[in-house]
Every structure is written in structure tokens, then in C-alpha cells.
Coordinates of C-alpha atoms and ligand atoms in Angstrom, one line a residue:
M13 CA -36.9 -58.9 84.5
N14 CA -36.9 -56.0 82.1
G15 CA -36.9 -52.3 82.7
M16 CA -36.4 -49.3 80.5
V17 CA -34.3 -46.2 80.0
T18 CA -36.1 -43.1 81.3
R19 CA -33.5 -40.4 81.1
I20 CA -30.0 -40.0 79.5
S21 CA -27.4 -37.4 80.5
G22 CA -24.1 -38.2 78.9
A23 CA -22.9 -41.6 80.3
T24 CA -25.3 -41.3 83.2
V25 CA -28.6 -43.0 82.5
C26 CA -31.8 -43.4 84.6
V27 CA -33.6 -46.7 84.3
D28 CA -36.9 -47.9 85.6
L29 CA -36.3 -51.4 86.9
A30 CA -37.3 -53.0 90.2
D31 CA -35.1 -55.0 92.7
L32 CA -31.8 -53.5 91.8
K33 CA -29.0 -53.0 94.3
I34 CA -26.2 -50.5 94.4
G35 CA -23.2 -51.8 92.4
D36 CA -25.3 -54.2 90.3
R37 CA -24.3 -54.7 86.7
V38 CA -27.0 -53.9 84.2
F39 CA -27.2 -54.2 80.4
V40 CA -28.6 -51.0 78.9
G41 CA -30.4 -50.6 75.6
I42 CA -30.7 -52.7 72.6
S43 CA -26.9 -52.9 72.2
R44 CA -26.7 -54.2 75.8
L45 CA -24.2 -51.7 77.1
T46 CA -22.6 -52.5 80.4
G47 CA -23.5 -50.2 83.2
E48 CA -23.3 -50.1 87.0
V49 CA -26.0 -48.9 89.4
V50 CA -24.6 -45.9 91.3
R51 CA -27.8 -44.5 92.9
L52 CA -31.2 -45.8 93.8
E53 CA -34.4 -43.7 94.3
G54 CA -37.5 -46.1 94.5
R55 CA -37.7 -48.0 91.3
I56 CA -35.5 -45.5 89.5
A57 CA -31.8 -46.3 89.4
T58 CA -29.1 -44.1 88.1
V59 CA -26.6 -46.2 86.0
Q60 CA -23.1 -45.3 85.0
V61 CA -22.6 -46.7 81.5
F62 CA -19.1 -47.9 80.9
E63 CA -19.3 -47.8 77.1
D64 CA -20.0 -45.3 74.4
N65 CA -23.7 -44.8 74.6
R66 CA -24.3 -42.6 71.5
G67 CA -27.4 -43.8 69.8
L68 CA -29.1 -44.9 73.0
G69 CA -32.7 -43.8 73.2
I70 CA -35.4 -43.3 75.9
G71 CA -37.6 -46.4 76.3
E72 CA -34.9 -48.9 75.3
P73 CA -34.9 -52.1 77.4
V74 CA -32.6 -52.6 80.5
T75 CA -31.9 -56.0 82.0
T76 CA -30.0 -56.8 85.2
A77 CA -27.1 -59.2 85.6
Q78 CA -28.4 -59.8 89.1
G79 CA -25.0 -59.2 90.7
P80 CA -22.1 -56.7 90.6
L81 CA -19.5 -56.1 88.0
T82 CA -17.2 -59.2 88.1
V83 CA -14.0 -60.4 86.5
R84 CA -13.5 -64.0 85.4
L85 CA -10.4 -65.6 87.0
G86 CA -8.7 -68.7 85.7
P87 CA -5.7 -69.9 83.8
G88 CA -4.9 -67.9 80.6
L89 CA -5.0 -64.4 82.0
L90 CA -1.2 -64.1 81.8
G91 CA -0.2 -62.5 78.5
G92 CA -3.7 -61.1 78.2
V93 CA -4.5 -57.6 77.1
F94 CA -7.9 -56.4 78.4
D95 CA -10.0 -53.3 78.6
G96 CA -11.4 -51.9 81.8
L97 CA -14.2 -54.4 81.8
Q98 CA -11.9 -57.3 81.3
R99 CA -12.9 -57.8 77.6
P100 CA -9.9 -59.3 75.8
L101 CA -8.8 -56.8 73.1
H102 CA -7.7 -59.4 70.6
K103 CA -11.1 -61.0 70.7
L104 CA -12.8 -57.7 70.3
Q105 CA -10.6 -57.1 67.3
E106 CA -11.3 -60.5 65.8
D107 CA -15.1 -60.0 66.2
G108 CA -15.5 -56.3 65.4
G109 CA -12.3 -54.9 63.8
D110 CA -9.9 -52.3 65.0
F111 CA -12.4 -50.0 66.7
I112 CA -14.2 -51.3 69.7
S113 CA -18.0 -51.3 69.2
S114 CA -20.2 -51.1 72.2
G115 CA -22.2 -53.9 73.7
Q116 CA -19.8 -56.8 73.2
D117 CA -19.0 -59.1 76.1
P118 CA -16.6 -61.8 74.9
F119 CA -15.4 -64.3 77.6
P120 CA -12.0 -63.2 78.8
L121 CA -10.5 -66.7 79.1
D122 CA -9.8 -69.1 76.3
C123 CA -12.3 -72.0 76.7
S124 CA -11.0 -74.0 73.8
R125 CA -7.5 -74.3 75.2
S126 CA -6.5 -77.5 76.9
W127 CA -4.5 -77.4 80.1
D128 CA -2.5 -80.2 81.6
F129 CA -4.3 -80.5 84.9
S130 CA -2.6 -82.4 87.8
T131 CA -3.9 -82.8 91.3
E132 CA -2.9 -84.4 94.6
C133 CA -6.5 -84.3 95.9
T134 CA -8.4 -87.6 96.0
V135 CA -12.0 -88.4 96.0
G136 CA -13.4 -88.0 99.5
A137 CA -11.0 -85.1 100.3
A138 CA -12.6 -82.2 102.2
L139 CA -11.8 -78.9 100.5
K140 CA -11.9 -75.6 102.2
T141 CA -12.6 -72.2 100.4
G142 CA -9.4 -71.0 99.0
A143 CA -7.6 -74.3 99.1
P144 CA -5.8 -75.5 96.0
F145 CA -7.4 -78.5 94.4
G146 CA -4.9 -78.9 91.5
K147 CA -2.7 -77.0 89.2
V148 CA -2.0 -76.3 85.6
R149 CA 1.3 -75.0 84.1
E150 CA 0.8 -71.4 82.8
G151 CA 4.0 -69.9 81.3
H152 CA 6.6 -70.0 84.0
I153 CA 4.3 -70.5 86.9
D154 CA 2.3 -73.3 88.5
H155 CA -1.1 -71.9 88.3
L156 CA -3.0 -73.2 91.4
L157 CA -6.7 -73.7 91.0
L158 CA -8.4 -72.6 94.2
S159 CA -11.7 -73.9 95.5
T160 CA -14.4 -71.4 95.8
R161 CA -16.3 -73.1 98.6
D162 CA -16.1 -75.8 101.3
G163 CA -17.1 -79.3 100.3
T164 CA -16.1 -82.9 99.9
L165 CA -14.9 -84.1 96.6
A166 CA -17.0 -86.9 95.0
Q167 CA -15.3 -87.1 91.7
M168 CA -12.0 -85.8 90.2
N169 CA -10.7 -85.4 86.7
T170 CA -7.0 -85.4 85.7
G171 CA -5.2 -84.9 82.4
K172 CA -6.5 -82.4 79.9
L173 CA -8.7 -79.7 81.3
Q174 CA -10.8 -77.3 79.3
L175 CA -12.2 -74.4 81.3
E176 CA -15.8 -75.1 80.2
N177 CA -15.6 -78.6 81.7
P178 CA -15.6 -79.2 85.4
A179 CA -12.4 -80.3 87.0
A180 CA -14.2 -82.1 89.8
H181 CA -17.6 -82.5 91.4
F182 CA -18.6 -82.1 95.1
E183 CA -20.7 -84.6 96.9
D184 CA -23.8 -82.5 96.4
G185 CA -23.4 -82.7 92.7
Q186 CA -22.1 -79.2 92.3
P187 CA -19.2 -78.9 89.7
L188 CA -15.8 -77.4 90.6
L189 CA -14.6 -75.4 87.6
G190 CA -11.1 -74.2 86.7
W191 CA -12.3 -70.6 86.7
H192 CA -14.6 -68.4 88.7
S193 CA -16.1 -64.9 88.9
W194 CA -15.2 -62.3 91.5
P195 CA -16.7 -58.8 92.1
V196 CA -14.2 -56.3 91.1
R197 CA -14.9 -53.9 94.0
K198 CA -14.5 -56.6 96.7
A199 CA -11.0 -57.4 98.0
R200 CA -10.4 -61.1 97.9
P201 CA -10.3 -62.6 101.4
V202 CA -7.1 -63.6 103.1
R203 CA -6.3 -65.1 106.5
R204 CA -4.2 -62.2 107.7
K205 CA -2.0 -59.4 106.5
L206 CA 1.7 -59.6 107.3
P207 CA 4.3 -56.8 107.4
P208 CA 6.4 -56.4 104.2
V209 CA 9.9 -57.6 104.8
T210 CA 11.6 -58.6 101.5
P211 CA 13.0 -56.0 99.1
L212 CA 11.4 -55.7 95.6
V213 CA 14.4 -55.2 93.3
T214 CA 13.4 -52.8 90.5
G215 CA 16.7 -52.8 88.8
Q216 CA 16.8 -48.9 89.1
R217 CA 19.9 -48.0 91.0
C218 CA 18.4 -44.8 92.4
L219 CA 15.4 -46.7 93.8
D220 CA 17.0 -49.9 94.9
F221 CA 19.9 -48.0 96.6
L222 CA 18.4 -44.8 98.0
F223 CA 14.6 -45.5 98.2
P224 CA 14.1 -49.2 98.2
M225 CA 10.7 -50.8 97.8
L226 CA 9.4 -53.9 99.5
K227 CA 7.3 -56.7 98.2
G228 CA 3.8 -55.9 99.4
G229 CA 4.7 -52.2 99.6
V230 CA 3.1 -49.2 97.9
S231 CA 4.9 -46.4 96.2
I232 CA 3.7 -43.4 94.3
V233 CA 5.5 -41.7 91.4
P234 CA 4.2 -38.2 91.0
G235 CA 5.7 -36.1 88.2
G236 CA 4.8 -33.3 85.9
F237 CA 4.4 -33.5 82.1
G238 CA 7.2 -35.4 80.4
T239 CA 9.2 -36.2 83.6
G240 CA 9.4 -39.9 82.8
K241 CA 6.6 -41.6 84.6
T242 CA 5.6 -43.8 81.8
V243 CA 9.1 -44.8 80.9
L244 CA 9.9 -45.6 84.6
E245 CA 6.8 -47.7 85.1
Q246 CA 7.4 -49.6 81.9
T247 CA 11.1 -50.2 82.8
I248 CA 10.1 -51.5 86.2
A249 CA 7.5 -53.8 84.6
K250 CA 10.3 -55.3 82.5
F251 CA 12.8 -55.9 85.2
A252 CA 11.2 -56.1 88.7
D253 CA 11.9 -59.4 90.5
V254 CA 8.3 -60.6 90.8
D255 CA 6.4 -63.5 89.4
V256 CA 3.5 -61.6 87.8
V257 CA 3.1 -57.9 86.6
V258 CA -0.3 -56.3 86.1
Y259 CA 0.1 -53.1 84.2
V260 CA -2.8 -50.7 83.9
G261 CA -2.6 -48.0 81.3
C262 CA -5.2 -45.7 82.7
G263 CA -6.2 -42.7 80.5
E264 CA -2.7 -42.4 78.9
R265 CA -1.8 -42.2 75.2
G266 CA -2.9 -45.2 73.0
N267 CA 0.4 -45.2 71.1
E268 CA 2.4 -45.6 74.3
M269 CA 0.3 -48.6 75.1
A270 CA 0.8 -50.0 71.5
G271 CA 4.5 -49.5 71.9
L272 CA 4.5 -51.3 75.2
L273 CA 2.7 -54.3 73.6
D274 CA 5.1 -54.5 70.7
E275 CA 8.1 -54.3 73.0
F276 CA 6.9 -56.7 75.6
S277 CA 6.0 -59.3 73.0
E278 CA 9.6 -59.3 71.8
L279 CA 11.5 -59.1 75.1
Q280 CA 12.6 -61.9 77.3
D281 CA 12.1 -62.0 81.0
P282 CA 15.7 -61.7 82.3
R283 CA 15.1 -64.2 85.1
S284 CA 13.2 -67.0 83.4
D285 CA 14.3 -66.3 79.8
R286 CA 10.8 -66.6 78.6
P287 CA 8.8 -64.0 76.8
L288 CA 8.1 -61.1 79.1
M289 CA 4.4 -61.1 78.1
E290 CA 4.1 -64.5 79.7
R291 CA 4.3 -62.9 83.2
T292 CA 2.4 -59.8 82.3
I293 CA -1.3 -58.8 82.3
I294 CA -2.2 -55.6 80.6
V295 CA -5.3 -53.6 81.3
A296 CA -5.6 -50.9 78.7
N297 CA -8.0 -48.0 79.1
T298 CA -6.3 -45.4 77.0
S299 CA -7.4 -41.8 76.7
N300 CA -9.5 -42.5 73.7
M301 CA -11.6 -45.2 75.4
P302 CA -14.8 -44.4 77.5
V303 CA -14.1 -42.6 80.7
A304 CA -16.3 -44.5 83.0
A305 CA -14.6 -47.8 82.2
R306 CA -11.4 -46.1 83.3
E307 CA -12.9 -45.8 86.8
S308 CA -13.4 -49.6 86.9
S309 CA -10.2 -50.5 85.2
I310 CA -8.0 -50.3 88.2
F311 CA -10.4 -52.5 90.2
T312 CA -10.6 -55.1 87.4
A313 CA -6.8 -55.1 87.3
V314 CA -6.2 -55.3 91.0
T315 CA -8.6 -58.2 91.3
M316 CA -6.6 -60.2 88.8
A317 CA -3.5 -59.3 90.7
E318 CA -5.0 -60.5 93.9
Y319 CA -6.0 -63.8 92.2
Y320 CA -2.3 -64.6 91.4
R321 CA -1.3 -63.4 94.9
D322 CA -3.7 -65.9 96.3
M323 CA -1.5 -68.7 94.7
G324 CA 1.4 -67.5 96.9
L325 CA 3.0 -65.5 94.2
N326 CA 4.7 -62.1 94.2
V327 CA 2.6 -59.7 92.1
L328 CA 3.4 -56.2 91.1
F329 CA 0.7 -53.8 90.1
L330 CA 1.6 -50.8 88.1
A331 CA -0.8 -48.0 87.1
D332 CA -0.2 -45.1 84.8
S333 CA -1.7 -42.9 85.9
L334 CA -4.0 -42.6 89.0
S335 CA -4.7 -38.9 88.2
R336 CA -6.5 -39.9 85.0
W337 CA -8.5 -42.4 87.1
A338 CA -9.3 -39.7 89.6
E339 CA -10.4 -37.4 86.7
A340 CA -12.8 -40.2 85.5
L341 CA -14.2 -40.3 89.1
R342 CA -14.6 -36.6 89.0
E343 CA -16.4 -36.6 85.7
I344 CA -18.8 -39.3 87.0
S345 CA -19.4 -37.5 90.2
A346 CA -20.1 -34.3 88.4
A347 CA -22.7 -36.1 86.2
L348 CA -24.4 -37.4 89.3
E349 CA -24.5 -33.8 90.6
E350 CA -22.7 -34.8 93.8
M351 CA -21.3 -32.1 96.1
P352 CA -17.7 -31.4 94.8
G353 CA -14.8 -31.4 97.2
E354 CA -11.3 -29.9 96.7
D355 CA -10.5 -29.2 93.0
G356 CA -13.9 -30.6 92.0
Y357 CA -13.0 -34.1 93.0
P358 CA -15.7 -35.9 94.9
T359 CA -15.4 -35.8 98.7
Y360 CA -15.0 -39.5 98.8
L361 CA -11.8 -39.4 96.6
G362 CA -9.5 -40.1 99.5
S363 CA -11.5 -43.0 100.9
R364 CA -12.0 -44.6 97.5
L365 CA -8.3 -44.3 96.8
S366 CA -7.2 -45.7 100.1
G367 CA -9.7 -48.5 99.8
F368 CA -8.1 -49.5 96.6
I369 CA -4.5 -49.0 97.8
E370 CA -5.2 -51.1 101.0
R371 CA -5.6 -54.1 98.7
A372 CA -1.7 -54.2 98.5
G373 CA 0.3 -56.0 101.0
V374 CA 1.8 -59.3 102.1
V375 CA -0.7 -61.8 103.1
E376 CA -1.2 -65.2 104.4
T377 CA -3.7 -66.7 101.9
L378 CA -6.7 -68.8 102.9
S379 CA -4.6 -71.9 102.2
G380 CA -1.7 -70.7 104.4
A381 CA 0.7 -69.7 101.7
S382 CA 2.4 -66.3 101.6
G383 CA 1.8 -64.0 98.7
S384 CA 2.4 -60.3 98.0
L385 CA 0.8 -57.6 96.0
S386 CA 3.0 -54.5 95.6
M387 CA 1.9 -51.2 93.9
I388 CA 3.9 -48.6 92.1
L389 CA 1.4 -45.9 91.1
A390 CA 2.1 -42.9 88.8
V391 CA 0.4 -39.7 89.5
S392 CA 0.4 -36.7 87.1
P393 CA -0.4 -33.7 89.1
P394 CA -1.5 -30.8 86.9
G395 CA 1.3 -28.2 86.6
A396 CA 3.5 -30.5 88.8
D397 CA 1.8 -29.1 91.9
F398 CA 2.2 -31.9 94.4
A399 CA -0.2 -30.2 96.9
E400 CA -3.2 -31.2 94.7
P401 CA -5.7 -33.7 96.1
V402 CA -4.8 -36.9 94.2
T403 CA -1.1 -36.7 95.1
Q404 CA -1.9 -35.9 98.7
A405 CA -4.5 -38.6 99.0
C406 CA -2.0 -41.1 97.7
L407 CA 0.7 -39.9 100.0
R408 CA -1.4 -40.6 103.0
V409 CA -1.4 -44.3 102.2
A410 CA 1.9 -44.9 100.3
G411 CA 5.0 -46.1 102.0
A412 CA 7.4 -44.6 99.4
L413 CA 7.4 -41.5 97.3
Y414 CA 9.4 -41.3 94.2
M415 CA 9.1 -37.7 93.2
L416 CA 10.0 -36.9 89.6
D417 CA 11.6 -33.5 89.1
T418 CA 10.8 -31.3 86.1
Q419 CA 14.2 -29.7 86.3
L420 CA 16.1 -32.9 86.3
A421 CA 14.0 -34.1 83.4
H422 CA 14.8 -30.9 81.5
R423 CA 18.5 -31.6 82.1
R424 CA 17.8 -35.1 80.8
H425 CA 18.7 -36.7 84.1
F426 CA 16.6 -39.9 83.9
P427 CA 15.1 -41.4 85.9
A428 CA 14.3 -37.8 87.2
I429 CA 13.9 -38.9 90.8
N430 CA 14.5 -36.0 93.2
W431 CA 16.7 -37.4 95.9
T432 CA 16.0 -34.7 98.4
H433 CA 12.2 -34.9 98.5
S434 CA 11.7 -38.6 97.8
Y435 CA 11.6 -41.1 100.6
S436 CA 10.9 -44.7 101.4
L437 CA 9.6 -45.8 104.7
Y438 CA 10.8 -49.3 103.8
S439 CA 14.4 -48.2 103.7
D440 CA 15.5 -49.7 107.0
T441 CA 14.0 -53.1 106.4
A442 CA 15.3 -53.3 102.9
M443 CA 18.7 -52.1 103.9
A444 CA 19.0 -54.7 106.7
H445 CA 18.2 -57.3 104.0
F446 CA 20.7 -55.9 101.4
T447 CA 23.4 -55.4 104.1
E448 CA 23.0 -59.0 105.1
Q449 CA 23.4 -60.2 101.5
H450 CA 25.9 -57.8 100.1
G451 CA 27.4 -56.0 103.2
E452 CA 28.2 -52.3 103.6
W453 CA 25.0 -51.2 102.1
A454 CA 24.0 -48.9 105.0
R455 CA 27.4 -47.2 105.3
L456 CA 27.5 -46.4 101.6
Q457 CA 24.0 -45.2 101.4
S458 CA 24.4 -42.7 104.2
R459 CA 27.8 -41.6 102.7
C460 CA 26.1 -41.2 99.3
R461 CA 23.3 -39.1 100.8
D462 CA 25.8 -36.9 102.7
I463 CA 27.7 -36.2 99.5
L464 CA 24.6 -35.3 97.6
Q465 CA 23.4 -33.0 100.4
R466 CA 26.8 -31.3 100.7
E467 CA 26.7 -30.6 97.0
E468 CA 23.4 -28.7 97.3
A469 CA 24.9 -26.5 100.0
L470 CA 28.3 -26.1 98.1
R471 CA 26.6 -25.2 94.9
E472 CA 25.1 -22.0 96.4
V473 CA 28.6 -21.1 97.6
A474 CA 30.1 -21.9 94.2
E475 CA 27.6 -19.6 92.5
V476 CA 29.0 -16.7 94.6
V477 CA 32.7 -17.4 94.7
G478 CA 33.1 -19.6 91.6
M479 CA 34.5 -23.2 91.6
E480 CA 38.0 -21.9 91.9
G481 CA 37.1 -20.1 95.1
L482 CA 36.2 -23.4 96.8
Q483 CA 38.7 -25.3 99.0
D484 CA 40.1 -28.5 97.5
A485 CA 38.0 -30.7 99.8
D486 CA 34.8 -29.0 98.7
R487 CA 35.8 -29.2 95.0
L488 CA 36.3 -32.9 95.5
M489 CA 32.9 -33.2 97.1
M490 CA 31.4 -31.5 94.1
R491 CA 33.2 -33.7 91.7
T492 CA 32.2 -36.9 93.4
A493 CA 28.6 -35.7 93.7
E494 CA 28.5 -35.0 90.0
K495 CA 29.9 -38.5 89.3
I496 CA 27.3 -40.0 91.5
R497 CA 24.6 -38.1 89.7
L498 CA 25.7 -38.7 86.2
D499 CA 27.3 -42.2 86.4
F500 CA 25.3 -43.8 89.2
L501 CA 21.8 -42.2 89.6
C502 CA 21.3 -41.6 85.8
Q503 CA 20.2 -44.7 84.1
N504 CA 19.1 -44.7 80.5
S505 CA 16.1 -47.0 80.0
F506 CA 16.9 -47.5 76.3
T507 CA 20.4 -48.9 76.8
D508 CA 21.9 -52.1 78.4
D509 CA 22.2 -50.0 81.5
A510 CA 18.4 -50.1 82.0
Y511 CA 18.7 -52.8 84.6
A512 CA 21.2 -53.2 87.5
T513 CA 21.4 -56.0 90.0
P514 CA 21.8 -55.0 93.6
K515 CA 25.4 -56.5 93.5
N516 CA 26.4 -54.3 90.6
T517 CA 24.7 -51.3 92.1
L518 CA 26.6 -51.7 95.3
E519 CA 30.0 -52.3 93.5
Q520 CA 29.5 -49.2 91.4
I521 CA 28.8 -46.9 94.4
K522 CA 31.5 -48.5 96.4
T523 CA 34.1 -47.7 93.7
L524 CA 32.9 -44.1 93.4
I525 CA 33.1 -43.6 97.2
A526 CA 36.4 -45.4 97.6
E527 CA 37.9 -43.2 95.0
H528 CA 36.5 -40.1 96.8
E529 CA 37.9 -41.3 100.1
Q530 CA 41.3 -42.1 98.7
I531 CA 41.7 -38.6 97.2
N532 CA 40.4 -37.1 100.3
T533 CA 43.1 -38.9 102.4
G534 CA 45.7 -37.4 99.9
L535 CA 44.3 -33.9 100.5
K536 CA 44.5 -34.4 104.3
E537 CA 48.1 -35.3 103.8
G538 CA 48.7 -32.0 102.2
A539 CA 48.6 -32.9 98.4
L540 CA 46.8 -30.7 95.9
L541 CA 43.5 -31.8 94.3
D542 CA 44.7 -31.2 90.8
D543 CA 47.8 -33.3 91.3
L544 CA 45.8 -36.1 92.9
L545 CA 43.3 -36.0 90.1
M546 CA 46.1 -36.1 87.5
E547 CA 47.6 -39.1 89.3
D548 CA 44.3 -40.8 89.4
A549 CA 43.7 -40.2 85.7
N550 CA 47.1 -41.6 84.9
A551 CA 46.5 -44.6 87.1
S552 CA 43.2 -45.4 85.5
G553 CA 44.6 -45.0 82.3
Ligands
ATP629 N1 14.8 -43.6 82.2 C1 14.8 -42.9 81.1 N2 15.8 -43.1 80.2 C2 15.9 -42.4 79.1 N3 15.0 -41.5 78.6 C3 14.0 -41.3 79.4 C4 13.8 -42.0 80.7 N4 12.7 -41.5 81.2 C5 12.2 -40.6 80.4 N5 12.9 -40.5 79.3 C6 12.7 -39.5 78.2 O1 11.6 -38.6 78.5 C7 10.5 -38.7 77.7 C8 9.2 -38.5 78.4 O2 9.0 -39.6 79.3 P1 7.6 -40.2 79.6 O3 6.7 -40.3 78.4 O4 7.8 -41.4 80.5 O5 7.0 -39.0 80.5 P2 5.7 -38.9 81.3 O6 5.9 -38.4 82.6 O7 5.0 -40.2 81.2 O8 4.9 -37.8 80.4 P3 3.4 -37.5 80.4 O9 3.1 -36.7 81.6 O10 3.2 -36.8 79.1 O11 2.7 -38.9 80.4 C9 10.7 -40.1 77.0 O12 10.2 -40.1 75.7 C10 12.2 -40.3 77.0 O13 12.8 -39.7 75.9
MG630 MG1 3.1 -40.8 80.5

């Protein structure tokens, strides 16, 4: 059925087309720009256009896709680089050159590629929705193909599988393909959610040791301009101990995204020794791409993340940054003349955000496997004001806060994670796990926190009386705290030190604290700090 454009106001377009539903995807104008229905009044629908709509005119035709905005899910997503509408960027470049032209809709999966398909299902087997009916090898993982409906298999293919050909047929003659579509705004179903219990090792000493993350957990990384959000997110994307990483560059600089792509295509995954890109999906919606698609980009990405989680894998979702996403939401809401809430953000900012963040978690999948989707989300509060609505809305649902500190960043202490204001609600669970594996974790962590806290208090005293005015025990405390900060908490992402295993992390802090305690014992026995330090320096060499 055809309709037509009746009004255009920026990226918001009114169309006259019957039988639309909220959330339906429509193709607007002669160039068939993708849009989503966001408001309905009689036959007139307000459509948010996701692409650059310059040149669109009144009276141009509109057609409906008769369903919501979807992503296509199947083998071949890993290693892919997509825009916010899941259009593969390399195909867009092949077809239209370096600059994305509007109205293109290439298929995101490679239909010409042959996959080695193997299955244990036989003809006559009864399949349930979400049950695996076979697998293909994709990079380092076994990519399970999951049934999209209940039914009895009447015919089964094995060997080479191309995505355009059915892998099997049901008794009613319906084909079972190796890919399927899923609406981006609908969370994929699971049997039940489980509490997160396993640590997610990021390789960042400060995080793993002081503020550990769990697989299936959510943490947010708010930080002012230049505090290291992007570098931290990208470093975690490289080293986190997960099976799949989905990285969304949301409204950030295009050159950073290009840098990430170059780097990732050269680097090896430290665990599997395979190219890092093989476990990574990138969704790029940089600052120079249309704003509305930025709003959908995190949903596109999280749906792909859920798809891999449903295979029983551990998936990490990274977004840089949610503030740019919220700004896109604000821009769209303003164009719709909705009542603004705090700071001009729509009143539904909090519920939209929590709806999205709730898609994280450990789950029992429909086939009974256990998979996890973890999220580490950067937030860039304007003026580093953490009281602003986006940071606050994220905080309500996140389990860990990694607060980046402008002053630490100015001192070039990276990662600039403020150890006083950051927290992790997952700490106890992760610590129990680490203590079981490596011993002593809990004692060392609380000792380390003590020393850092004592330093804060002592620094104020030292400002008044000078370092020389402090007692030897306090001077030692200051010295150890400085060592912890500079040698342990600082971790340069551009050197070999960028990644630390939990074992190394523990050994390093253990050595620092043991040295502190040894000198402290000497002090208690009446020796002088300077003598003890001299002895220590001579002993080490
Ligand atoms: N872990 C790190 N190791 C070494 N250098 C770092 C680290 N983190 C940040 N930096 C330095 O800080 C600079 C700014 O970092 P980054 O671009 O990640 O900040 P940002 O918070 O993303 O900034 P913006 O708000 O502009 O997006 C980097 O170019 C790098 O020089
Ligand atoms: Mg950045």
C-alpha cells in the first residue's frame, strides 16, 4: 500500500498512509529512506527518518515494511562493521563510495559464503523455539543455529550451507533458514534470568582488583572531556575474557572509530591467538552520521549481542557514549514537540534507558544453556557534572560505577578511575571467586583501600606541616600509597602493561603491601624510616 509525505520538519516527517502501527518501519520518498513510526493520529503518521533526508519533497511516496525495524541474525556477523541500521559499511562503500548515500539497504549477512554446517538433528525430530538445530564454525566459536519456531523436521541438509538456502524443512513445508530477523526493540526471550556470579576479567588492575565486574553485570563509566573513556572502553574490548564483544561507537569521533578498526584488524586475541576482529562486532554511528540512527544503534547492537548470548556464550556490550545516544533521543523528542523533562531530555529518558540496560544479565536460554550479556557503558556528562540526568538514570540501574576523574586525567594518571567515589556492587561475589582461585584477595583489597584512604587524610596534614613534619609511620603510608597509585593503579594502555592477569595483579599488590608491612615492623622495633628505606634500596639492588 502506498502513502505520501504530507509534512517535513527536519528528520521528522508526516505521512498519510493507512494501517500503520507504532514502531513500524516505513520507506520514505523516492530514495526509500528508512524511517520508524513514532506517532499516529488517524491516517497521519509521524515518522522519524533515520537517514539524511535532504532533497525529500512533499507528495513523495511512502511504503510500509509491514513490521518493525529489525536486524538480521545469522553466521557472519562477527568481524562485521555496521551502521545503526545494521547496514554493513564495507558493502555501502563498495556500492556507493566513501560517503554513505541515503536509501540503501544491503543485506547485512554474506549470502554467497558457504558454511560447513553440521547437525545432530535427524528427520522426525521435534524442534522447540530457540533449540539449536545445527552449527557452523564462525571464527573461534561454534555458531549454533537456533530454531525460530516449534515443529517437526521433515528434511535436513548437511555439508555446505549458504544462507539463502534452507538448512532444513518442517513437516508443513516451511523452510528453516540459517538466519532470521528480529525486531530491535524487543528483548529476545529467555527461560529465566539468573544472578551474575562469575567475574569478568577486564585486564585493568584497578577494575579487577578494586571494583570487579561480573559476567552479566552492568557498569557505567562517566567521565568529563578527555578523561579516557574511549581508551578504557577500547582497551577492555581488546582484553576482556569474553567470547564476543559488541562495540557501539555512538556519536563519537569518526577518526577514533577508524583507528579502532585499523588496530583491531591487526591485533590478536590474547586467548585464542586469532585476529581480534573475529570476536568483535562494531556498530558505528559516529558524530557525522545521522542523529536518528544513533538512537536505534544501541538497540541494533544489543539485539546482535543477545543473539550470541542465546548460543550460551559470554558477550560484552560496550557503548561510547550513552550521552550522545540520549542527546539523539532529546533531539527527536524536541522535533516531536513532546513535553521536555530535566535538562530538556524527554520524560521517558529513564524508562527507555532502564529498558535497554535490563537486557543485560545472565540467562538460561530457551534451550537450557547459560549465556551472559554484560554491559560497560561510557557516559560523557557535560562539564563533568555527575548530577545530570543521563548519569543519574544510568546509576539507578548499573551495578558498578567507574567514575573517571578530571584531575587524575590532568595528572596523566590513567585509567583515571577515582577510587574513592567508584564502587562495585559485584565486589563480594567476585572477591569470593578470586579468593578461592588465588587466595588472599580480600585481605589485600581491604588493606589497599585503607592505605589509599589514609593517604587522603594525611595529605591534608602534610600540606600544613610538610612531609618532614609527619611521623615515620605516616610517611611510610604516603610512600606506599604513592607506589600503589603510580605502579599499580596506573596502567598505560599503549604499552605491554595494558593487560594484567588476575594472578599478576594479585602478585604485584602483594609485593607492594608486603614491603610496606616489613618496613612498618622495622619502625615498630624502633628503627628510622630513612635507614630502613636505604636498607631496602640496597637489598633490591
Ligand atoms: N589508559 C590510558 N593509558 C594511556 N593514555 C591514556 C589512557 N586513557 C586515556 N589516555 C590518554 O588520554 C587521552 C584522552 O583519552 P580519551 O580519548 O579516551 O578520552 P575521552 O574521555 O574519550 O574523551 P572525549 O570526552 O573527548 O571523548 C588519550 O588520547 C590518551 O592520550
Ligand atoms: Mg571519547
